Short mmCIF file of C-alpha atoms and ligand atoms in Angstrom, two decimals:
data_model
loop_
_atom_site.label_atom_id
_atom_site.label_comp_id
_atom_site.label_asym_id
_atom_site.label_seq_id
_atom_site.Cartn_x
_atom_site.Cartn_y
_atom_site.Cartn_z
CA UNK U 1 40.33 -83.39 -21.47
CA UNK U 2 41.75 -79.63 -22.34
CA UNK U 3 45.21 -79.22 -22.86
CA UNK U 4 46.61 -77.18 -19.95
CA UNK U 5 49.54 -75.22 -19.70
CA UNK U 6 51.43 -74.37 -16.53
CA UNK U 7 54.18 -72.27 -15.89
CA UNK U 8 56.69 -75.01 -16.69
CA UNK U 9 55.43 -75.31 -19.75
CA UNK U 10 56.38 -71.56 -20.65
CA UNK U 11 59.50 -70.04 -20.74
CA UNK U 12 59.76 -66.50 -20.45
CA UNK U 13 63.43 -66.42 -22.24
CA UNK U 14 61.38 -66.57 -25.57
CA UNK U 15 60.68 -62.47 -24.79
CA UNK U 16 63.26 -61.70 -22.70
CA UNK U 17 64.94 -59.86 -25.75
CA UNK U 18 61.79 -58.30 -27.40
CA UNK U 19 60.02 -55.02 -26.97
CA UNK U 20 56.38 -55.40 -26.06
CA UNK U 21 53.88 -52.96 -26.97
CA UNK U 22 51.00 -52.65 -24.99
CA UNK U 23 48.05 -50.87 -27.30
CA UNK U 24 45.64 -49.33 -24.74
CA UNK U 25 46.22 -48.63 -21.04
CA UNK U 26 42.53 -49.91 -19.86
CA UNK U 27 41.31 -51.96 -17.67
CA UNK U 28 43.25 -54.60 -19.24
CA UNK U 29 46.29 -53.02 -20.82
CA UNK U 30 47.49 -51.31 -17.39
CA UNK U 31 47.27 -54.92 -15.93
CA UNK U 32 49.23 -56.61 -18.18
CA UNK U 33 51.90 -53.47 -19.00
CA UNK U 34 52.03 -53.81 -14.98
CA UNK U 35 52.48 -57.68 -15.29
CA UNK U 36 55.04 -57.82 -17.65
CA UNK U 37 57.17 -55.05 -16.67
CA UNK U 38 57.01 -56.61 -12.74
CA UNK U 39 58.31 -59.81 -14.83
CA UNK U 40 61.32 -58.34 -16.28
CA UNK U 41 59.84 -57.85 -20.25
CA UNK U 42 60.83 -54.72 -21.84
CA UNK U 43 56.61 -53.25 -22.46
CA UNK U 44 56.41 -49.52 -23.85
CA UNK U 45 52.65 -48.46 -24.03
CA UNK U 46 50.40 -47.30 -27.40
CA UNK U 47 47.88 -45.06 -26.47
CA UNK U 48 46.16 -42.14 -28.11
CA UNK U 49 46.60 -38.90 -26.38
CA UNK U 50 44.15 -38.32 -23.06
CA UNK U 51 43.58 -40.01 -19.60
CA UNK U 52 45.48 -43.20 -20.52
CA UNK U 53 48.26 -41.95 -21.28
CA UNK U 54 48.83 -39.49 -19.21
CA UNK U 55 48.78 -42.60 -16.69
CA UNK U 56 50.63 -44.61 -18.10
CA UNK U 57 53.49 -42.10 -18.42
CA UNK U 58 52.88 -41.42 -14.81
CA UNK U 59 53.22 -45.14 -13.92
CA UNK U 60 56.76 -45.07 -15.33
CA UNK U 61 56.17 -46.23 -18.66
CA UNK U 62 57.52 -44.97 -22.42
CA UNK U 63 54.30 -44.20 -24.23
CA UNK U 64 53.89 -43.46 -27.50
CA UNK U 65 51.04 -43.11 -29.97
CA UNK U 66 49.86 -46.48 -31.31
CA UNK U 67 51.41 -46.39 -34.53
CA UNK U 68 54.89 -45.25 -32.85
CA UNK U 69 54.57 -48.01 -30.90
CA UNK U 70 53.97 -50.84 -33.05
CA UNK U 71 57.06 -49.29 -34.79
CA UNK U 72 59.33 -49.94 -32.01
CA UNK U 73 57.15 -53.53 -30.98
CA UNK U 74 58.50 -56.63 -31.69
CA UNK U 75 55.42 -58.23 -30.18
CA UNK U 76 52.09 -56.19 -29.68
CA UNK U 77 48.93 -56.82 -27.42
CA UNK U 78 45.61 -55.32 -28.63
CA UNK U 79 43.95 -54.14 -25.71
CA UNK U 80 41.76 -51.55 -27.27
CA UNK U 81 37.73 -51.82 -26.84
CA UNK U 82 37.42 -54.42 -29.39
CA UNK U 83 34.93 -51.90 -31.55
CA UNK U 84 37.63 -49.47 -31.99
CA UNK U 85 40.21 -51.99 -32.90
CA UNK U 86 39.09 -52.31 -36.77
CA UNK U 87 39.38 -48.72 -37.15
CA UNK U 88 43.00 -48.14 -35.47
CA UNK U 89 44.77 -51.36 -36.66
CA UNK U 90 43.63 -50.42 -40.50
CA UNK U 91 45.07 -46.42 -39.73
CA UNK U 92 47.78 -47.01 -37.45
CA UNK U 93 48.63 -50.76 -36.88
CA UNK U 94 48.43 -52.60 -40.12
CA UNK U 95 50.89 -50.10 -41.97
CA UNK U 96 53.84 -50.38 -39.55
CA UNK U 97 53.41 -54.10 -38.96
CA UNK U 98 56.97 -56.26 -39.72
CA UNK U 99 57.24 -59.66 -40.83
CA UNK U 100 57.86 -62.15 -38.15
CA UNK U 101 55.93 -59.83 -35.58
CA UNK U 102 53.60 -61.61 -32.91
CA UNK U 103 50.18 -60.14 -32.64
CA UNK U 104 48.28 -60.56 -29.46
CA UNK U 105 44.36 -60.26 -28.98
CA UNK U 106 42.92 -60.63 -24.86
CA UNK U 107 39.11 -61.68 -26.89
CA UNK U 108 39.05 -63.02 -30.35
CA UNK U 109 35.73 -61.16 -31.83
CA UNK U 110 37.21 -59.48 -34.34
CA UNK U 111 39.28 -62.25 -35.72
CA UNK U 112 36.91 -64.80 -35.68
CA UNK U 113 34.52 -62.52 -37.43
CA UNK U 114 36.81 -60.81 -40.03
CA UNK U 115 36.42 -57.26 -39.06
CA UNK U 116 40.53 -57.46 -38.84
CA UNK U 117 42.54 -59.34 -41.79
CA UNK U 118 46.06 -59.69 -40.49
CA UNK U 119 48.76 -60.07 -42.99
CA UNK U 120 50.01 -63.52 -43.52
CA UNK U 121 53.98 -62.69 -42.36
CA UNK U 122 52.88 -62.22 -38.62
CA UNK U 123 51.78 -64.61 -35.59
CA UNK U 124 48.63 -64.21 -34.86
CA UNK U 125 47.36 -65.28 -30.61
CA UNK U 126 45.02 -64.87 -28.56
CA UNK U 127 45.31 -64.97 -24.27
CA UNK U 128 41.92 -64.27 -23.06
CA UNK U 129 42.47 -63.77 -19.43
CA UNK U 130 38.80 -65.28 -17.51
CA UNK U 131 38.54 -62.55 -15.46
CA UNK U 132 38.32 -58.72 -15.52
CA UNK U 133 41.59 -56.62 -15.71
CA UNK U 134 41.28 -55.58 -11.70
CA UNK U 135 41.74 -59.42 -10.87
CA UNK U 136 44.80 -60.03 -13.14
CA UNK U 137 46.53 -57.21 -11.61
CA UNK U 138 45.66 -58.18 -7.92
CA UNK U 139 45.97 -61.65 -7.99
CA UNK U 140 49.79 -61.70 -9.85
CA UNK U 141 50.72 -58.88 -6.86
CA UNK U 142 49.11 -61.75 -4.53
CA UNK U 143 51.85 -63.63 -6.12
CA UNK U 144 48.87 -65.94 -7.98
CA UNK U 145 47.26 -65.23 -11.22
CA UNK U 146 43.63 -65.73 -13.08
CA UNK U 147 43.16 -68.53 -15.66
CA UNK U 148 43.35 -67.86 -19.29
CA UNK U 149 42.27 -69.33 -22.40
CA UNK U 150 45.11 -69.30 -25.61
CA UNK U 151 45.17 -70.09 -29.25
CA UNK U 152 47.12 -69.44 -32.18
CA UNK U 153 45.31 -68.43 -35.22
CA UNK U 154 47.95 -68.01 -37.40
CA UNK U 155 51.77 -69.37 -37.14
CA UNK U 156 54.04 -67.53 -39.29
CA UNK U 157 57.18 -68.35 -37.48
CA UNK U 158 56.87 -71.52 -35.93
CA UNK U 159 56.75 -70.69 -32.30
CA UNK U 160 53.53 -68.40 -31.97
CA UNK U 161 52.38 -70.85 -29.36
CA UNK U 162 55.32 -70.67 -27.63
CA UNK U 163 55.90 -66.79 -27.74
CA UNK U 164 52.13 -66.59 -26.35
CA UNK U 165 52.80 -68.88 -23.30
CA UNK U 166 55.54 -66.38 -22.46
CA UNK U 167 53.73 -63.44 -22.79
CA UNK U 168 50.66 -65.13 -20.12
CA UNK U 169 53.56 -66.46 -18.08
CA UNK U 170 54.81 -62.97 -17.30
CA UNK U 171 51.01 -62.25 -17.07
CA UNK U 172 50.69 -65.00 -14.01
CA UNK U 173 48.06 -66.72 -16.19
CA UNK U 174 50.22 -69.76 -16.07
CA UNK U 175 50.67 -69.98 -12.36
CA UNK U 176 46.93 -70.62 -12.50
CA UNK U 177 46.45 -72.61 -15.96
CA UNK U 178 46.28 -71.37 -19.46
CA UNK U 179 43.61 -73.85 -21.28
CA UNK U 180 44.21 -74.30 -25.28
CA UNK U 181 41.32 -73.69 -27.33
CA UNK U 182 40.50 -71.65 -30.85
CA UNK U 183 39.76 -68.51 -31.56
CA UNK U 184 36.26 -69.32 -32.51
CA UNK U 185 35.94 -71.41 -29.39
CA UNK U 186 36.99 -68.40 -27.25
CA UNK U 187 34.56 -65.81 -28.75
CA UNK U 188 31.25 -67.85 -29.18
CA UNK U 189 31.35 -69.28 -25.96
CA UNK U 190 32.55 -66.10 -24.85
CA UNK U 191 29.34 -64.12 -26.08
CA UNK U 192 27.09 -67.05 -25.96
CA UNK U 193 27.62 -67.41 -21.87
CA UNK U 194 27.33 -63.85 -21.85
CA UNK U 195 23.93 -63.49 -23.51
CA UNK U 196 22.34 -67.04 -21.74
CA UNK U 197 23.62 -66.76 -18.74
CA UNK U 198 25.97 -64.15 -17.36
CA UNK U 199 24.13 -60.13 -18.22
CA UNK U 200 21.66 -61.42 -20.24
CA UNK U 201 19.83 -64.89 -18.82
CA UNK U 202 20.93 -63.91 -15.07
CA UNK U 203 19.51 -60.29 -15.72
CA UNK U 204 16.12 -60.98 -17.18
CA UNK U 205 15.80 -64.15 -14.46
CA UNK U 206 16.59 -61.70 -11.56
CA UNK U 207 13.59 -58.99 -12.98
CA UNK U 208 10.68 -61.41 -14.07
CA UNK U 209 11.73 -62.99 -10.27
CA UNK U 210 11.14 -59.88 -8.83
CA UNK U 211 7.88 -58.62 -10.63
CA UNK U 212 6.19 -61.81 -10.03
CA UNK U 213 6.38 -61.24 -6.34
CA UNK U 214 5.34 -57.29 -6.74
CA UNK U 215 2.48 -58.38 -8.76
CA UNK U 216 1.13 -60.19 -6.49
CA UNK U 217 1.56 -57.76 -3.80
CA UNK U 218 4.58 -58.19 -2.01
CA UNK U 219 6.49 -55.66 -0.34
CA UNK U 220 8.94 -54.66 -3.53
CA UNK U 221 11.74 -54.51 -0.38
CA UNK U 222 10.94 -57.94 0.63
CA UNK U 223 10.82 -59.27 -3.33
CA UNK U 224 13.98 -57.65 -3.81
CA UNK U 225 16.15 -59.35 -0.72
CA UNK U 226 14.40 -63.04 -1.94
CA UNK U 227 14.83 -62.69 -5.35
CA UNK U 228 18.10 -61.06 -5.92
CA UNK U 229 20.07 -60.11 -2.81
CA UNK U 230 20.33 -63.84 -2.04
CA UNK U 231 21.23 -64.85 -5.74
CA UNK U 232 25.18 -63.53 -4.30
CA UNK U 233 24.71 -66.09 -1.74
CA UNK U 234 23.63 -69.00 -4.11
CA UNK U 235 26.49 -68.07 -6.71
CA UNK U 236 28.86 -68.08 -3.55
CA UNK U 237 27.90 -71.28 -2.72
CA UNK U 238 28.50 -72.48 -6.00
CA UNK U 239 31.54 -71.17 -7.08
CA UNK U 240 33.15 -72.53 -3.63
CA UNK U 241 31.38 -75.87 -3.62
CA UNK U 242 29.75 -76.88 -6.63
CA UNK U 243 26.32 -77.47 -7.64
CA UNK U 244 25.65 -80.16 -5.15
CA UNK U 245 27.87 -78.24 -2.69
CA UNK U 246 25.10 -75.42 -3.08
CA UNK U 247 21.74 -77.64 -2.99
CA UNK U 248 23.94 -79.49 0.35
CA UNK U 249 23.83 -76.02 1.99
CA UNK U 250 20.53 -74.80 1.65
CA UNK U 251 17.37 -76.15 3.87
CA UNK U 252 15.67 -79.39 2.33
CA UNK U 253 12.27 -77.60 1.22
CA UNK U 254 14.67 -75.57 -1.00
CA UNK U 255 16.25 -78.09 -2.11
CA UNK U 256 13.03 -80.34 -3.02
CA UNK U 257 11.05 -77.05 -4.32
CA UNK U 258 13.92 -76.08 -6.64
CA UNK U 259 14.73 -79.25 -8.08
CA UNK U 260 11.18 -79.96 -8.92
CA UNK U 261 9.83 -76.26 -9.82
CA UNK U 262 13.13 -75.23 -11.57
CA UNK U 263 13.07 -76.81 -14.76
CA UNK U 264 9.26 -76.42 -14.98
CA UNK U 265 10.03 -72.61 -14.70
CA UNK U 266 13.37 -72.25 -16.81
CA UNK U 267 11.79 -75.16 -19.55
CA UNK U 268 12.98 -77.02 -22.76
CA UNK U 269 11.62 -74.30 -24.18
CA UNK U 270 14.09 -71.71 -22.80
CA UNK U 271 16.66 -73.95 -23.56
CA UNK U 272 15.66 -74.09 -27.14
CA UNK U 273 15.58 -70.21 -27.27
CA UNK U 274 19.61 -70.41 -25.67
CA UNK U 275 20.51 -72.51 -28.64
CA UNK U 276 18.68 -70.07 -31.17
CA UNK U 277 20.74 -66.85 -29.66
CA UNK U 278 24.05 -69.38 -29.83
CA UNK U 279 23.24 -70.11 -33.45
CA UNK U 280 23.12 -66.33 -34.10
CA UNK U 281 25.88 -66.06 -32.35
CA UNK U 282 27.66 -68.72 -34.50
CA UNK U 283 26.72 -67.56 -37.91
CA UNK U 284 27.86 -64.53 -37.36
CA UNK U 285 24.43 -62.52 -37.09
CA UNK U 286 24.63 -61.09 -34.06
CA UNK U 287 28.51 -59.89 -34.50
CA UNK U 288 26.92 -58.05 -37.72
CA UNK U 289 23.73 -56.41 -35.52
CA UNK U 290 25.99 -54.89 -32.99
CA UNK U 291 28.92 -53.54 -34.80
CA UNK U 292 26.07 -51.87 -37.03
CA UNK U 293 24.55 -50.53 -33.72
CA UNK U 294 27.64 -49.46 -32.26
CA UNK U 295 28.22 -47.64 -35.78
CA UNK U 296 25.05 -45.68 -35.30
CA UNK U 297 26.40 -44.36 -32.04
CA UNK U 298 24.30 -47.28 -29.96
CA UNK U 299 21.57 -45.95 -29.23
CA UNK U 300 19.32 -48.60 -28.62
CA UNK U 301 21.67 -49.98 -26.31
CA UNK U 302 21.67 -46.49 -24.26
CA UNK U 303 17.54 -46.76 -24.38
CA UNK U 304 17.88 -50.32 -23.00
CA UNK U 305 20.28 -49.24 -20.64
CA UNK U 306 18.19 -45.98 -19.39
CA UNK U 307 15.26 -48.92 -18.83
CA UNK U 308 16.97 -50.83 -16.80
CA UNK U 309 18.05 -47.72 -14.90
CA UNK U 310 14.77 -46.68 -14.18
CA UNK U 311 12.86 -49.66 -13.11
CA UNK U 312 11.38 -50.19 -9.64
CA UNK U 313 14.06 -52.85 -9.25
CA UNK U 314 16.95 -50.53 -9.42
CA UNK U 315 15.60 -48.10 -7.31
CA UNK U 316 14.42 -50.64 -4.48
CA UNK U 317 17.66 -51.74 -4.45
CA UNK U 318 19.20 -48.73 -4.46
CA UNK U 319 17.34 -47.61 -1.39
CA UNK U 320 18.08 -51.69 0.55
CA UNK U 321 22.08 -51.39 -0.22
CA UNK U 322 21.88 -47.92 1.07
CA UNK U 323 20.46 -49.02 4.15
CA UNK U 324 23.09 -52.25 4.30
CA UNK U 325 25.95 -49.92 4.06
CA UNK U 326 25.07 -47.49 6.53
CA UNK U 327 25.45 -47.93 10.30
P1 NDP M 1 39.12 -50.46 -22.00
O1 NDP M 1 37.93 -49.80 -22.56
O2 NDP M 1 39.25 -50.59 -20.53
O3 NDP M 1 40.47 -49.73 -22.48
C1 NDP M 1 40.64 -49.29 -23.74
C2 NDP M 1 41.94 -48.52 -23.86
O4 NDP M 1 42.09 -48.19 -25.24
C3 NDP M 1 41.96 -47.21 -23.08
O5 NDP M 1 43.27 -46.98 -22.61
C4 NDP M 1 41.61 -46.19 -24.15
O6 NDP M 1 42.17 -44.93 -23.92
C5 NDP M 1 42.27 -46.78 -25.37
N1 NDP M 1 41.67 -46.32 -26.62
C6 NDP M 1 40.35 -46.23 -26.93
N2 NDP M 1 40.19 -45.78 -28.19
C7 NDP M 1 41.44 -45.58 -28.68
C8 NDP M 1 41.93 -45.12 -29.92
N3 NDP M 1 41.10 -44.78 -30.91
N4 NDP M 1 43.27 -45.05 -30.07
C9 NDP M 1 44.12 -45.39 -29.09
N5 NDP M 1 43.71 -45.83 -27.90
C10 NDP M 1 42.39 -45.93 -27.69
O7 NDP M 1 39.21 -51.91 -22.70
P2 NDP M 1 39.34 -53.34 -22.01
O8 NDP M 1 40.64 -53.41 -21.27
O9 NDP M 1 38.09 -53.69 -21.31
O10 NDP M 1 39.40 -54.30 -23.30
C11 NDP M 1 40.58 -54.50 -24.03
C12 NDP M 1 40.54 -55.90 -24.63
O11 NDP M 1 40.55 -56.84 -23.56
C13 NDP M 1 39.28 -56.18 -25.43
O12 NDP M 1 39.65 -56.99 -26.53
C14 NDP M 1 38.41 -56.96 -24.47
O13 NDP M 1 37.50 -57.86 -25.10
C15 NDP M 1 39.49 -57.76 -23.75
N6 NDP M 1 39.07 -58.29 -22.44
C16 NDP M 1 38.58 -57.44 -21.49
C17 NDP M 1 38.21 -57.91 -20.25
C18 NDP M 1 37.77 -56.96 -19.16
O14 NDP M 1 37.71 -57.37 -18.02
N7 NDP M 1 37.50 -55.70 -19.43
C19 NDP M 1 38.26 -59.35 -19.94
C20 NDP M 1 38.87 -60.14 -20.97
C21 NDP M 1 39.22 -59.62 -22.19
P3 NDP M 1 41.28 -43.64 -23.42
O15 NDP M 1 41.51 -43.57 -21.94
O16 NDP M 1 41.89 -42.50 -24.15
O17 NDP M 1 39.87 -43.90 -23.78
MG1 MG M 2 32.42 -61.43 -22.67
#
């Protein structure tokens, strides 16, 4: 079984005396700086000049540029877009970095794949919240939290662990459950759900459902409501009840014609492609193809994009949830 960490298992005393710098005021970094401040830690904000921080100094907060504030951190949380964090911790991070300082990543990517080299007189954690920013803000103001995965890649002081329960305690991560795992854990199962299942497996599964049914002549309004309106309905069912929860609440010819025609349809063989994009995942191949792309200025990720943008799907769709919203 995981290791799981609850909030008596953290004590937020381990901070209560440090400076936390927040680096980015995004989706993420405005919910934790939020967070932590709400939980009595002393956060100051690292942001470059622009919409951020302008918002983040109108939310209350000292902000600084992200050198300045790593400067006056004791303990700092990268919450940058983790393609721009190579770039600013080399200029402005890595040179005003103390010994015995805790380091704090929300996704491990670029640890795990060496595109940042912390020194060795730092902590080095990770507290990847499982949901987006918008949810660990609402949920701790609920009084509640989100789950959150943590690991310590490197312990220069003895209590990284412990400093990082702290820091997801004040987060509300702990109310919920903070699971222990590795950074390598946390990233490849991060991108390989991602790219199987999540955008990319759910994505393609919800198009091909939807041209089969055009193809053959089907009302593209009709295709659209059977093959991906209801998928919210399935994944509802699911997430509330389970698997067999789901197949318990749907009529018995959909539950005999999906058990049987499923796996004939989504086959061994798909399931050996999954484990081909994990493996590429794994050695570190597909980490190398997108920071190269992103380098280029991504532009075959704007073409696939633009694609997807201007299929018959999207526009169907566009035109049903139109007519669902108005009255
Ligand atoms: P966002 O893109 O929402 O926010 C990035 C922030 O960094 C913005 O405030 C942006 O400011 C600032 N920024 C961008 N470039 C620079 C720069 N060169 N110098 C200084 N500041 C800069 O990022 P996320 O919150 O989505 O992601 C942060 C981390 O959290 C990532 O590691 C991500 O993997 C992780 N994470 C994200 C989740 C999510 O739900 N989004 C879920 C779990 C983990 P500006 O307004 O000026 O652009
Ligand atoms: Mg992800």
């Amino acid at each position: 079984m995981a290791r799981i960490y609850k909030d008596n298992d953290a004590d937020l005393s381990v901070i209560r005396d440090k400076v936390v710098a927040v680096l980015g005021y995004g989706i993420q970094g405005r919910a934790w700086a939020l967070n932590m401040r709400d939980s009595g830690v002393k956060v100051i904000v690292g942001v470059r000049p622009g919409k951020s921080f302008d918002l983040a100094r109108q939310e209350g907060f000292e902000v600084y540029s992200v050198s300045d504030a790593v400067k006056k951190a004791d303990i700092i949380a990268v919450l940058l877009p983790d393609m721009v964090q190579p770039s600013v911790w080399e200029s402005e991070i890595a040179p005003n970095l103390r010994r015995g300082m805790t380091v704090v990543f929300a996704h491990g990517f670029n640890i795990r794949f060496g595109l940042i080299k912390p020194p060795s007189d730092v902590d080095v954690v990770l507290i990847a919240p499982k949901a987006p920013g918008k949810a660990v803000r609402d949920e701790f103001t609920r009084g509640w939290g989100v789950p959150a995965l943590v690991a310590v890649h490197q312990d220069f002081t003895g209590s990284a662990l412990r400093t990082a329960l702290a820091i997801a305690k004040a987060n509300g991560f702990t109310r919920v459950g903070v699971i222990e795992t590795t950074f390598a854990e946390e990233t490849e199962t991060d991108l390989i759900g991602e790219q199987n299942v999540l955008v990319g497996g759910l994505l393609q599964l919800l198009r091909y459902g939807f041209e089969v049914m055009v193809e053959l002549g089907y009302q593209p309004e009709v295709a659209y409501f059977e093959a991906i309106n209801e998928a919210k309905l399935i994944m509802d069912l699911i997430w509330e009840r389970g698997l067999t929860g789901m197949l318990l609440g749907v009529s018995e010819t959909a539950r005999y014609g999906g058990l049987t025609v499923g796996p004939y349809v989504i086959n061994e063989d798909v399931k050996r492609r999954m484990r081909e994009a994990a493996e590429r995942v794994r050695s570190g191949e597909f980490a190398k193809e997108w920071v190269a792309e992103y380098q280029r200025g991504a532009p075959r990720l704007r073409e696939l994009l633009e694609q997807v943008r201007e299929s018959q799907v999207e526009k169907v769709g566009e035109f049903l949830r139109q007519l669902m919203r108005s009255r």
